[in-house]
mmCIF file of C-alpha atoms (C1' of nucleotides) and ligand atoms in Angstrom:
data_model
loop_
_atom_site.group_PDB
_atom_site.id
_atom_site.type_symbol
_atom_site.label_atom_id
_atom_site.label_comp_id
_atom_site.label_asym_id
_atom_site.label_seq_id
_atom_site.Cartn_x
_atom_site.Cartn_y
_atom_site.Cartn_z
ATOM 1 C CA MET A 1 123.995 78.566 112.000
ATOM 2 C CA LEU A 2 123.887 76.048 109.054
ATOM 3 C CA GLU A 3 127.615 75.383 107.823
ATOM 4 C CA LEU A 4 128.399 75.433 104.245
ATOM 5 C CA ASP A 5 128.999 71.634 104.651
ATOM 6 C CA GLU A 6 125.443 71.007 105.897
ATOM 7 C CA THR A 7 123.474 72.089 103.076
ATOM 8 C CA PRO A 8 121.771 70.427 100.571
ATOM 9 C CA LEU A 9 123.312 72.866 98.015
ATOM 10 C CA ARG A 10 125.945 71.342 96.022
ATOM 11 C CA MET A 11 129.101 73.572 96.408
ATOM 12 C CA THR A 12 130.249 74.798 93.264
ATOM 13 C CA SER A 13 132.735 77.135 92.620
ATOM 14 C CA GLN A 14 130.407 80.054 91.380
ATOM 15 C CA ARG A 15 128.343 79.390 94.821
ATOM 16 C CA LYS A 16 131.528 79.423 96.726
ATOM 17 C CA VAL A 17 133.011 82.789 95.675
ATOM 18 C CA ILE A 18 129.705 84.777 96.186
ATOM 19 C CA ILE A 19 129.250 83.305 99.536
ATOM 20 C CA ASP A 20 132.830 84.442 100.107
ATOM 21 C CA GLU A 21 132.750 87.418 98.895
ATOM 22 C CA LEU A 22 129.542 88.377 100.493
ATOM 23 C CA ARG A 23 130.963 87.169 103.961
ATOM 24 C CA GLY A 24 134.272 89.271 103.250
ATOM 25 C CA LEU A 25 132.207 92.647 103.096
ATOM 26 C CA ARG A 26 130.629 94.654 105.750
ATOM 27 C CA THR A 27 128.937 96.913 103.101
ATOM 28 C CA HIS A 28 125.520 94.905 102.919
ATOM 29 C CA PRO A 29 125.646 95.180 98.950
ATOM 30 C CA THR A 30 123.401 95.035 96.353
ATOM 31 C CA ALA A 31 123.020 91.887 93.773
ATOM 32 C CA ASP A 32 124.602 94.090 91.316
ATOM 33 C CA GLU A 33 126.924 95.542 93.654
ATOM 34 C CA LEU A 34 128.238 91.911 94.547
ATOM 35 C CA PHE A 35 128.070 90.669 90.875
ATOM 36 C CA LEU A 36 130.700 93.409 89.920
ATOM 37 C CA ARG A 37 133.082 92.032 92.740
ATOM 38 C CA VAL A 38 132.298 88.579 92.110
ATOM 39 C CA ARG A 39 132.947 88.677 88.146
ATOM 40 C CA LYS A 40 136.303 89.575 88.884
ATOM 41 C CA LYS A 41 137.089 86.235 90.388
ATOM 42 C CA ARG A 42 135.077 84.157 87.689
ATOM 43 C CA PRO A 43 134.552 87.034 84.352
ATOM 44 C CA ARG A 44 131.724 84.301 82.890
ATOM 45 C CA ILE A 45 129.189 84.214 86.007
ATOM 46 C CA SER A 46 126.121 85.598 85.311
ATOM 47 C CA LEU A 47 123.740 88.116 87.137
ATOM 48 C CA SER A 48 121.332 85.863 87.522
ATOM 49 C CA THR A 49 123.495 83.118 89.188
ATOM 50 C CA VAL A 50 124.239 85.647 91.442
ATOM 51 C CA TYR A 51 120.473 86.312 91.947
ATOM 52 C CA ARG A 52 119.552 82.353 92.370
ATOM 53 C CA ASN A 53 123.040 81.812 94.692
ATOM 54 C CA LEU A 54 121.826 84.641 97.275
ATOM 55 C CA GLU A 55 118.001 83.427 97.191
ATOM 56 C CA GLN A 56 118.998 79.856 97.875
ATOM 57 C CA LEU A 57 121.824 80.491 100.535
ATOM 58 C CA ALA A 58 119.494 82.958 102.334
ATOM 59 C CA GLY A 59 116.872 80.061 102.305
ATOM 60 C CA CYS A 60 119.639 77.802 104.026
ATOM 61 C CA GLY A 61 120.046 80.268 106.744
ATOM 62 C CA LEU A 62 123.555 81.072 105.372
ATOM 63 C CA ILE A 63 123.407 84.448 104.280
ATOM 64 C CA GLN A 64 120.779 87.095 104.983
ATOM 65 C CA LYS A 65 118.432 88.805 102.758
ATOM 66 C CA LEU A 66 117.933 92.377 104.033
ATOM 67 C CA ASP A 67 114.389 93.631 103.371
ATOM 68 C CA LEU A 68 115.068 97.277 103.627
ATOM 69 C CA CYS A 69 113.597 100.323 102.079
ATOM 70 C CA GLY A 70 114.646 101.519 98.567
ATOM 71 C CA SER A 71 114.578 100.328 95.441
ATOM 72 C CA GLN A 72 117.431 97.628 95.479
ATOM 73 C CA ARG A 73 117.549 94.508 97.794
ATOM 74 C CA ARG A 74 120.739 94.169 100.019
ATOM 75 C CA TYR A 75 122.156 91.257 101.587
ATOM 76 C CA ASP A 76 124.118 90.309 104.489
ATOM 77 C CA GLY A 77 126.712 87.804 104.912
ATOM 78 C CA ASP A 78 126.208 88.287 108.946
ATOM 79 C CA THR A 79 123.145 86.172 110.291
ATOM 80 C CA ALA A 80 122.794 87.439 113.501
ATOM 81 C CA ALA A 81 119.631 89.923 114.148
ATOM 82 C CA HIS A 82 120.665 93.510 114.127
ATOM 83 C CA HIS A 83 119.614 96.654 112.717
ATOM 84 C CA HIS A 84 120.798 98.843 110.199
ATOM 85 C CA VAL A 85 121.571 102.517 109.267
ATOM 86 C CA ARG A 86 121.087 103.942 105.957
ATOM 87 C CA CYS A 87 122.838 107.148 104.895
ATOM 88 C CA LEU A 88 120.204 109.474 102.998
ATOM 89 C CA ARG A 89 122.775 111.028 100.818
ATOM 90 C CA CYS A 90 124.996 108.016 99.656
ATOM 91 C CA GLY A 91 122.699 105.455 100.290
ATOM 92 C CA ARG A 92 125.376 103.399 102.040
ATOM 93 C CA VAL A 93 124.004 100.623 104.787
ATOM 94 C CA ASP A 94 125.927 100.299 108.159
ATOM 95 C CA ASP A 95 125.168 97.916 111.022
ATOM 96 C CA ILE A 96 124.086 99.557 114.204
ATOM 97 C CA PRO A 97 125.881 97.783 117.115
ATOM 98 C CA SER A 98 123.518 96.294 119.377
ATOM 99 C CA GLU A 99 124.688 98.388 122.221
ATOM 100 C CA ALA A 100 123.423 101.361 120.660
ATOM 101 C CA MET A 101 119.908 100.116 120.510
ATOM 102 C CA GLY A 102 117.183 101.100 122.662
ATOM 103 C CA ASP A 103 117.339 104.490 123.170
ATOM 104 C CA LEU A 104 118.923 105.735 119.884
ATOM 105 C CA ARG A 105 116.821 108.480 118.282
ATOM 106 C CA LYS A 106 118.079 111.539 117.242
ATOM 107 C CA GLY A 107 121.993 113.253 117.143
ATOM 108 C CA VAL A 108 125.163 111.434 116.465
ATOM 109 C CA CYS A 109 125.327 107.608 117.148
ATOM 110 C CA LYS A 110 128.278 107.456 119.291
ATOM 111 C CA THR A 111 129.203 103.987 118.220
ATOM 112 C CA CYS A 112 128.091 104.075 114.512
ATOM 113 C CA ASP A 113 129.603 107.557 113.915
ATOM 114 C CA TYR A 114 126.340 108.579 111.706
ATOM 115 C CA GLU A 115 124.546 111.653 112.157
ATOM 116 C CA ILE A 116 120.933 110.187 112.958
ATOM 117 C CA ILE A 117 118.359 111.725 111.481
ATOM 118 C CA GLY A 118 114.955 109.491 111.792
ATOM 119 C CA TYR A 119 114.277 105.857 111.731
ATOM 120 C CA ARG A 120 111.322 103.899 109.742
ATOM 121 C CA LEU A 121 109.530 101.222 111.441
ATOM 122 C CA GLU A 122 107.014 98.943 110.232
ATOM 123 C CA TYR A 123 105.422 96.398 112.324
ATOM 124 C CA LEU A 124 104.568 92.804 111.142
ATOM 125 C CA GLY A 125 102.193 90.608 111.788
ATOM 126 C CA PHE A 126 98.456 89.250 110.981
ATOM 127 C CA CYS A 127 95.697 91.156 110.488
ATOM 128 C CA PRO A 128 92.437 90.249 112.337
ATOM 129 C CA ARG A 129 91.072 88.232 109.373
ATOM 130 C CA CYS A 130 94.323 86.305 108.489
ATOM 131 C CA ARG A 131 94.932 85.314 112.129
ATOM 132 C CA LYS A 132 92.214 83.122 111.998
ATOM 133 C CA GLN A 133 93.256 81.640 108.414
ATOM 134 C CA VAL A 134 96.762 81.306 109.617
ATOM 135 C CA ARG A 135 96.039 79.170 112.793
ATOM 136 C CA ARG A 136 93.899 76.616 110.401
ATOM 137 C CA GLY A 137 97.002 76.094 108.268
ATOM 138 C CA LYS A 138 96.310 77.811 105.474
ATOM 139 C CA PRO A 139 99.195 78.761 103.197
ATOM 140 C CA VAL A 140 100.719 82.623 103.604
ATOM 141 C CA LYS A 141 100.388 83.595 99.967
ATOM 142 C CA PRO A 142 103.170 86.385 99.105
ATOM 143 C CA LYS A 143 101.217 88.827 97.384
ATOM 144 C CA PRO A 144 98.709 88.495 94.579
ATOM 145 C CA ARG A 145 99.076 90.201 91.226
ATOM 146 C CA LYS A 146 97.054 92.717 89.454
ATOM 147 C CA LYS A 147 95.838 93.771 85.952
ATOM 148 C CA GLY A 148 94.547 97.032 84.639
ATOM 149 C CA MET B 1 99.162 121.379 107.056
ATOM 150 C CA LEU B 2 99.220 122.759 103.333
ATOM 151 C CA GLU B 3 95.618 123.595 102.441
ATOM 152 C CA LEU B 4 94.237 122.525 99.177
ATOM 153 C CA ASP B 5 93.932 126.172 97.878
ATOM 154 C CA GLU B 6 97.222 127.236 99.305
ATOM 155 C CA THR B 7 99.651 124.961 96.754
ATOM 156 C CA PRO B 8 100.830 125.755 93.757
ATOM 157 C CA LEU B 9 99.077 123.491 91.762
ATOM 158 C CA ARG B 10 96.276 123.869 89.713
ATOM 159 C CA MET B 11 93.184 122.419 91.084
ATOM 160 C CA THR B 12 92.129 120.071 88.200
ATOM 161 C CA SER B 13 89.525 117.144 88.322
ATOM 162 C CA GLN B 14 91.675 114.652 88.120
ATOM 163 C CA ARG B 15 93.838 115.646 90.966
ATOM 164 C CA LYS B 16 90.767 116.599 93.257
ATOM 165 C CA VAL B 17 89.284 113.217 92.878
ATOM 166 C CA ILE B 18 92.691 111.794 93.925
ATOM 167 C CA ILE B 19 93.173 113.369 96.681
ATOM 168 C CA ASP B 20 89.729 113.535 97.667
ATOM 169 C CA GLU B 21 89.598 109.650 97.158
ATOM 170 C CA LEU B 22 92.735 108.543 98.583
ATOM 171 C CA ARG B 23 91.715 111.289 101.579
ATOM 172 C CA GLY B 24 88.522 109.294 102.210
ATOM 173 C CA LEU B 25 90.580 105.816 102.552
ATOM 174 C CA ARG B 26 91.916 104.150 105.327
ATOM 175 C CA THR B 27 93.701 101.295 103.701
ATOM 176 C CA HIS B 28 96.938 102.890 102.315
ATOM 177 C CA PRO B 29 96.528 101.880 98.687
ATOM 178 C CA THR B 30 99.384 101.661 95.983
ATOM 179 C CA ALA B 31 99.067 103.668 92.798
ATOM 180 C CA ASP B 32 97.401 101.246 90.745
ATOM 181 C CA GLU B 33 94.924 100.427 93.418
ATOM 182 C CA LEU B 34 94.000 104.043 93.781
ATOM 183 C CA PHE B 35 93.881 104.027 89.997
ATOM 184 C CA LEU B 36 91.545 101.620 89.923
ATOM 185 C CA ARG B 37 88.953 103.273 92.466
ATOM 186 C CA VAL B 38 89.527 106.585 90.974
ATOM 187 C CA ARG B 39 88.625 105.466 87.295
ATOM 188 C CA LYS B 40 85.235 104.567 88.454
ATOM 189 C CA LYS B 41 84.663 108.562 88.767
ATOM 190 C CA ARG B 42 86.928 109.694 85.822
ATOM 191 C CA PRO B 43 86.983 106.670 83.266
ATOM 192 C CA ARG B 44 89.661 108.619 81.081
ATOM 193 C CA ILE B 45 92.292 109.025 83.725
ATOM 194 C CA SER B 46 95.537 107.308 83.092
ATOM 195 C CA LEU B 47 97.800 105.324 85.719
ATOM 196 C CA SER B 48 101.156 107.862 84.886
ATOM 197 C CA THR B 49 98.709 111.093 85.610
ATOM 198 C CA VAL B 50 97.950 109.067 89.532
ATOM 199 C CA TYR B 51 101.365 108.617 89.743
ATOM 200 C CA ARG B 52 102.378 112.330 88.663
ATOM 201 C CA ASN B 53 99.591 113.779 90.824
ATOM 202 C CA LEU B 54 100.448 111.489 94.103
ATOM 203 C CA GLU B 55 103.974 112.709 93.964
ATOM 204 C CA GLN B 56 103.019 116.464 93.229
ATOM 205 C CA LEU B 57 100.645 116.245 96.136
ATOM 206 C CA ALA B 58 103.542 114.620 98.605
ATOM 207 C CA GLY B 59 105.751 117.788 97.369
ATOM 208 C CA CYS B 60 103.315 120.075 98.778
ATOM 209 C CA GLY B 61 102.610 117.655 101.817
ATOM 210 C CA LEU B 62 99.013 117.433 101.407
ATOM 211 C CA ILE B 63 99.450 113.651 101.383
ATOM 212 C CA GLN B 64 102.348 111.165 102.341
ATOM 213 C CA LYS B 65 104.403 108.936 100.664
ATOM 214 C CA LEU B 66 105.073 105.849 102.691
ATOM 215 C CA ASP B 67 108.344 104.228 102.113
ATOM 216 C CA LEU B 68 107.662 100.915 103.443
ATOM 217 C CA CYS B 69 109.209 97.646 102.295
ATOM 218 C CA GLY B 70 107.479 95.417 99.677
ATOM 219 C CA SER B 71 107.251 95.804 95.712
ATOM 220 C CA GLN B 72 104.747 98.320 95.761
ATOM 221 C CA ARG B 73 104.623 101.966 97.502
ATOM 222 C CA ARG B 74 101.805 103.019 99.193
ATOM 223 C CA TYR B 75 100.289 106.355 99.591
ATOM 224 C CA ASP B 76 98.633 107.595 102.744
ATOM 225 C CA GLY B 77 95.913 110.481 103.187
ATOM 226 C CA ASP B 78 96.772 111.252 106.289
ATOM 227 C CA THR B 79 99.969 113.443 107.101
ATOM 228 C CA ALA B 80 100.672 113.097 110.683
ATOM 229 C CA ALA B 81 103.420 111.028 111.643
ATOM 230 C CA HIS B 82 102.477 107.600 112.827
ATOM 231 C CA HIS B 83 103.763 103.991 112.285
ATOM 232 C CA HIS B 84 101.933 101.044 110.306
ATOM 233 C CA VAL B 85 101.661 97.745 110.742
ATOM 234 C CA ARG B 86 101.713 95.035 107.823
ATOM 235 C CA CYS B 87 99.877 91.952 107.430
ATOM 236 C CA LEU B 88 102.234 89.140 106.446
ATOM 237 C CA ARG B 89 99.689 87.058 104.668
ATOM 238 C CA CYS B 90 97.515 89.201 102.693
ATOM 239 C CA GLY B 91 99.756 92.327 102.437
ATOM 240 C CA ARG B 92 97.369 94.764 104.121
ATOM 241 C CA VAL B 93 98.638 97.935 105.847
ATOM 242 C CA ASP B 94 97.132 99.635 108.840
ATOM 243 C CA ASP B 95 97.995 102.549 111.218
ATOM 244 C CA ILE B 96 99.580 101.782 114.742
ATOM 245 C CA PRO B 97 97.700 104.106 117.224
ATOM 246 C CA SER B 98 100.087 106.187 118.585
ATOM 247 C CA GLU B 99 99.083 105.091 122.401
ATOM 248 C CA ALA B 100 100.287 101.573 121.453
ATOM 249 C CA MET B 101 104.043 102.812 120.438
ATOM 250 C CA GLY B 102 106.834 102.561 122.668
ATOM 251 C CA ASP B 103 106.481 99.100 124.355
ATOM 252 C CA LEU B 104 104.603 97.539 121.457
ATOM 253 C CA ARG B 105 106.582 94.116 120.940
ATOM 254 C CA LYS B 106 105.050 90.720 120.187
ATOM 255 C CA GLY B 107 101.992 89.530 121.208
ATOM 256 C CA VAL B 108 98.518 90.778 119.999
ATOM 257 C CA CYS B 109 98.176 94.807 120.063
ATOM 258 C CA LYS B 110 94.975 95.760 122.002
ATOM 259 C CA THR B 111 94.903 99.033 119.787
ATOM 260 C CA CYS B 112 94.765 97.535 116.371
ATOM 261 C CA ASP B 113 94.055 94.290 117.195
ATOM 262 C CA TYR B 114 96.912 92.519 114.851
ATOM 263 C CA GLU B 115 98.924 89.541 116.260
ATOM 264 C CA ILE B 116 102.696 91.051 116.181
ATOM 265 C CA ILE B 117 104.994 89.094 114.978
ATOM 266 C CA GLY B 118 108.116 91.480 114.631
ATOM 267 C CA TYR B 119 109.156 94.564 113.078
ATOM 268 C CA ARG B 120 111.621 96.267 111.208
ATOM 269 C CA LEU B 121 113.644 99.163 111.502
ATOM 270 C CA GLU B 122 115.973 101.244 109.742
ATOM 271 C CA TYR B 123 117.639 104.032 111.076
ATOM 272 C CA LEU B 124 118.399 107.082 108.661
ATOM 273 C CA GLY B 125 121.008 109.907 108.657
ATOM 274 C CA PHE B 126 124.172 110.924 107.446
ATOM 275 C CA CYS B 127 127.408 108.597 107.554
ATOM 276 C CA PRO B 128 130.871 109.850 108.483
ATOM 277 C CA ARG B 129 131.823 111.193 105.127
ATOM 278 C CA CYS B 130 128.596 112.610 103.712
ATOM 279 C CA ARG B 131 128.031 114.797 106.994
ATOM 280 C CA LYS B 132 130.743 117.016 105.894
ATOM 281 C CA GLN B 133 129.511 117.585 102.355
ATOM 282 C CA VAL B 134 126.038 117.879 103.859
ATOM 283 C CA ARG B 135 127.070 120.865 106.128
ATOM 284 C CA ARG B 136 128.848 122.413 103.102
ATOM 285 C CA GLY B 137 125.690 122.573 101.381
ATOM 286 C CA LYS B 138 126.309 120.219 98.514
ATOM 287 C CA PRO B 139 123.216 118.605 97.275
ATOM 288 C CA VAL B 140 121.793 115.329 98.246
ATOM 289 C CA LYS B 141 121.772 113.019 95.479
ATOM 290 C CA PRO B 142 119.646 110.572 95.766
ATOM 291 C CA LYS B 143 120.956 107.659 94.183
ATOM 292 C CA PRO B 144 123.215 106.747 91.105
ATOM 293 C CA ARG B 145 122.795 104.328 88.234
ATOM 294 C CA LYS B 146 125.034 101.462 87.337
ATOM 295 C CA LYS B 147 125.617 99.395 84.362
ATOM 296 C CA GLY B 148 126.816 95.761 84.020
ATOM 297 C "C1'" DT C 1 85.062 137.653 77.154
ATOM 298 C "C1'" DT C 2 89.000 136.570 74.834
ATOM 299 C "C1'" DC C 3 93.226 134.523 74.202
ATOM 300 C "C1'" DA C 4 98.513 133.707 74.973
ATOM 301 C "C1'" DG C 5 101.567 131.070 77.452
ATOM 302 C "C1'" DG C 6 102.077 127.600 80.884
ATOM 303 C "C1'" DA C 7 100.859 123.625 83.386
ATOM 304 C "C1'" DA C 8 98.503 119.258 82.987
ATOM 305 C "C1'" DT C 9 96.844 115.134 80.509
ATOM 306 C "C1'" DA C 10 96.397 110.700 78.022
ATOM 307 C "C1'" DG C 11 98.713 106.687 76.476
ATOM 308 C "C1'" DG C 12 102.118 104.598 75.516
ATOM 309 C "C1'" DA C 13 107.418 103.744 75.475
ATOM 310 C "C1'" DA C 14 111.425 103.442 78.479
ATOM 311 C "C1'" DT C 15 113.498 101.896 82.698
ATOM 312 C "C1'" DC C 16 115.339 98.932 86.093
ATOM 313 C "C1'" DA C 17 115.202 95.506 89.361
ATOM 314 C "C1'" DT C 18 114.019 90.752 89.621
ATOM 315 C "C1'" DT C 19 112.296 86.463 88.192
ATOM 316 C "C1'" DC C 20 111.753 82.900 84.790
ATOM 317 C "C1'" DT C 21 113.176 79.910 80.828
ATOM 318 C "C1'" DT C 22 115.899 76.807 78.085
ATOM 319 C "C1'" DA C 23 119.485 74.023 76.299
ATOM 320 C "C1'" DA C 24 123.919 72.909 77.781
ATOM 321 C "C1'" DA C 25 127.363 71.758 81.652
ATOM 322 C "C1'" DA C 26 129.082 70.507 86.385
ATOM 323 C "C1'" DA C 27 128.659 67.517 90.615
ATOM 324 C "C1'" DG C 28 128.455 63.347 92.829
ATOM 325 C "C1'" DG C 29 127.372 58.608 93.727
ATOM 326 C "C1'" DC C 30 128.235 54.334 91.516
ATOM 327 C "C1'" DG D 1 133.759 56.553 83.029
ATOM 328 C "C1'" DC D 2 128.494 56.444 83.367
ATOM 329 C "C1'" DC D 3 124.103 58.212 84.564
ATOM 330 C "C1'" DT D 4 120.922 61.242 87.041
ATOM 331 C "C1'" DT D 5 119.968 65.522 88.940
ATOM 332 C "C1'" DT D 6 121.696 70.225 90.072
ATOM 333 C "C1'" DT D 7 123.390 74.121 88.330
ATOM 334 C "C1'" DT D 8 125.165 77.451 85.327
ATOM 335 C "C1'" DA D 9 124.937 81.007 81.454
ATOM 336 C "C1'" DA D 10 122.292 83.964 78.504
ATOM 337 C "C1'" DG D 11 118.685 86.524 77.471
ATOM 338 C "C1'" DA D 12 113.426 86.889 77.703
ATOM 339 C "C1'" DA D 13 109.802 88.043 80.483
ATOM 340 C "C1'" DT D 14 107.454 90.797 84.190
ATOM 341 C "C1'" DG D 15 106.352 94.449 86.736
ATOM 342 C "C1'" DA D 16 106.512 99.078 89.147
ATOM 343 C "C1'" DT D 17 107.762 103.295 88.185
ATOM 344 C "C1'" DT D 18 109.457 107.268 85.744
ATOM 345 C "C1'" DC D 19 109.736 109.255 81.150
ATOM 346 C "C1'" DC D 20 108.238 111.591 76.831
ATOM 347 C "C1'" DT D 21 105.235 114.132 73.460
ATOM 348 C "C1'" DA D 22 101.344 115.751 70.883
ATOM 349 C "C1'" DT D 23 97.240 117.711 72.639
ATOM 350 C "C1'" DT D 24 94.081 120.016 76.285
ATOM 351 C "C1'" DC D 25 93.319 122.865 79.892
ATOM 352 C "C1'" DC D 26 93.577 126.734 83.041
ATOM 353 C "C1'" DT D 27 94.276 131.128 84.333
ATOM 354 C "C1'" DG D 28 95.185 135.920 84.537
ATOM 355 C "C1'" DA D 29 96.228 139.838 81.664
ATOM 356 C "C1'" DA D 30 94.127 142.766 78.550
HETATM 357 MN MN1 MN E 1 124.195 94.008 108.475
HETATM 358 MN MN1 MN E 2 98.544 105.766 108.178
HETATM 359 ZN ZN1 ZN E 3 126.834 109.038 103.101
HETATM 360 ZN ZN1 ZN E 4 95.811 89.543 106.509
#
DNA sequence: TTCAGGAATAGGAATCATTCTTAAAAAGGC
DNA sequence: GCCTTTTTAAGAATGATTCCTATTCCTGAA
């Protein structure tokens, strides 16, 4: 993993507080949850600074941006690959310890102590048309905009 | 599956066009993609009518609301449980035929013709605290709002 | 068939997470 | 300390979705 002093990023105090706070949490906070915490240490920080830094830190591989479902994105200070559980009632997100994976389906998960109701799975890849484009090195555009 | 004439919903012409159009598609459209199509048949329909009806039809189990990742929700006329593939380049979403599930990981998926790069998995359930609440019949609140 | 009351609609405003913009401040190399 | 580049704070803009409201449409009972 890239370390703090190897990044091309200047280490501002805001950046330091954001990454420290996130790495100290096991709660997979949203940007605004993190903002509320970080603000206690740097009361003048702005929400967009939090967003911008989370984006950049994730770009450098120092943190992980979670692309889960739900209306708000969550961030993870743990950059190892692992899966997550979300509580259907309160929205809390926890890690699934890797030993628990594989045969985990329903019932109570011994290692994470959740009552598992189901899971959501989405495969990602390239559709037949895009496979060709990608091989020819055409850039991957994220998503087009529409208008009424 | 609940049929059209068994719902508590009045069958308005807008509703009929929306459900017919969605069921005729295999593309998992977003609300506004569907709006663009439906508008060709009923030019005066509004986007909020499309949203409202998709919500209600999903509530009756006549269609499926897909809770995938990405910034826009998608809808599916097929109410059977199945999984999906999303193209990382163009955003297209297709079905994963059920025979292909289980051992599907990477490489080219024979049945769906995508080059599979990975998948996104999120388990859903109740956290230790909420398990108790849910058993006592306390209502499941979707998600609280915050303010700065 | 008519009609009253409930349900649904069109259109637009409101909401909310996220991204963008800009002028001013802070880092770091010298 | 000085200069160049990056970063910041603050707020505006964006875009998907939800909400609001006056009007129109259905439908069941008379
Ligand atoms: Mn995690
Ligand atoms: Mn489908
Ligand atoms: Zn919970
Ligand atoms: Zn594609």
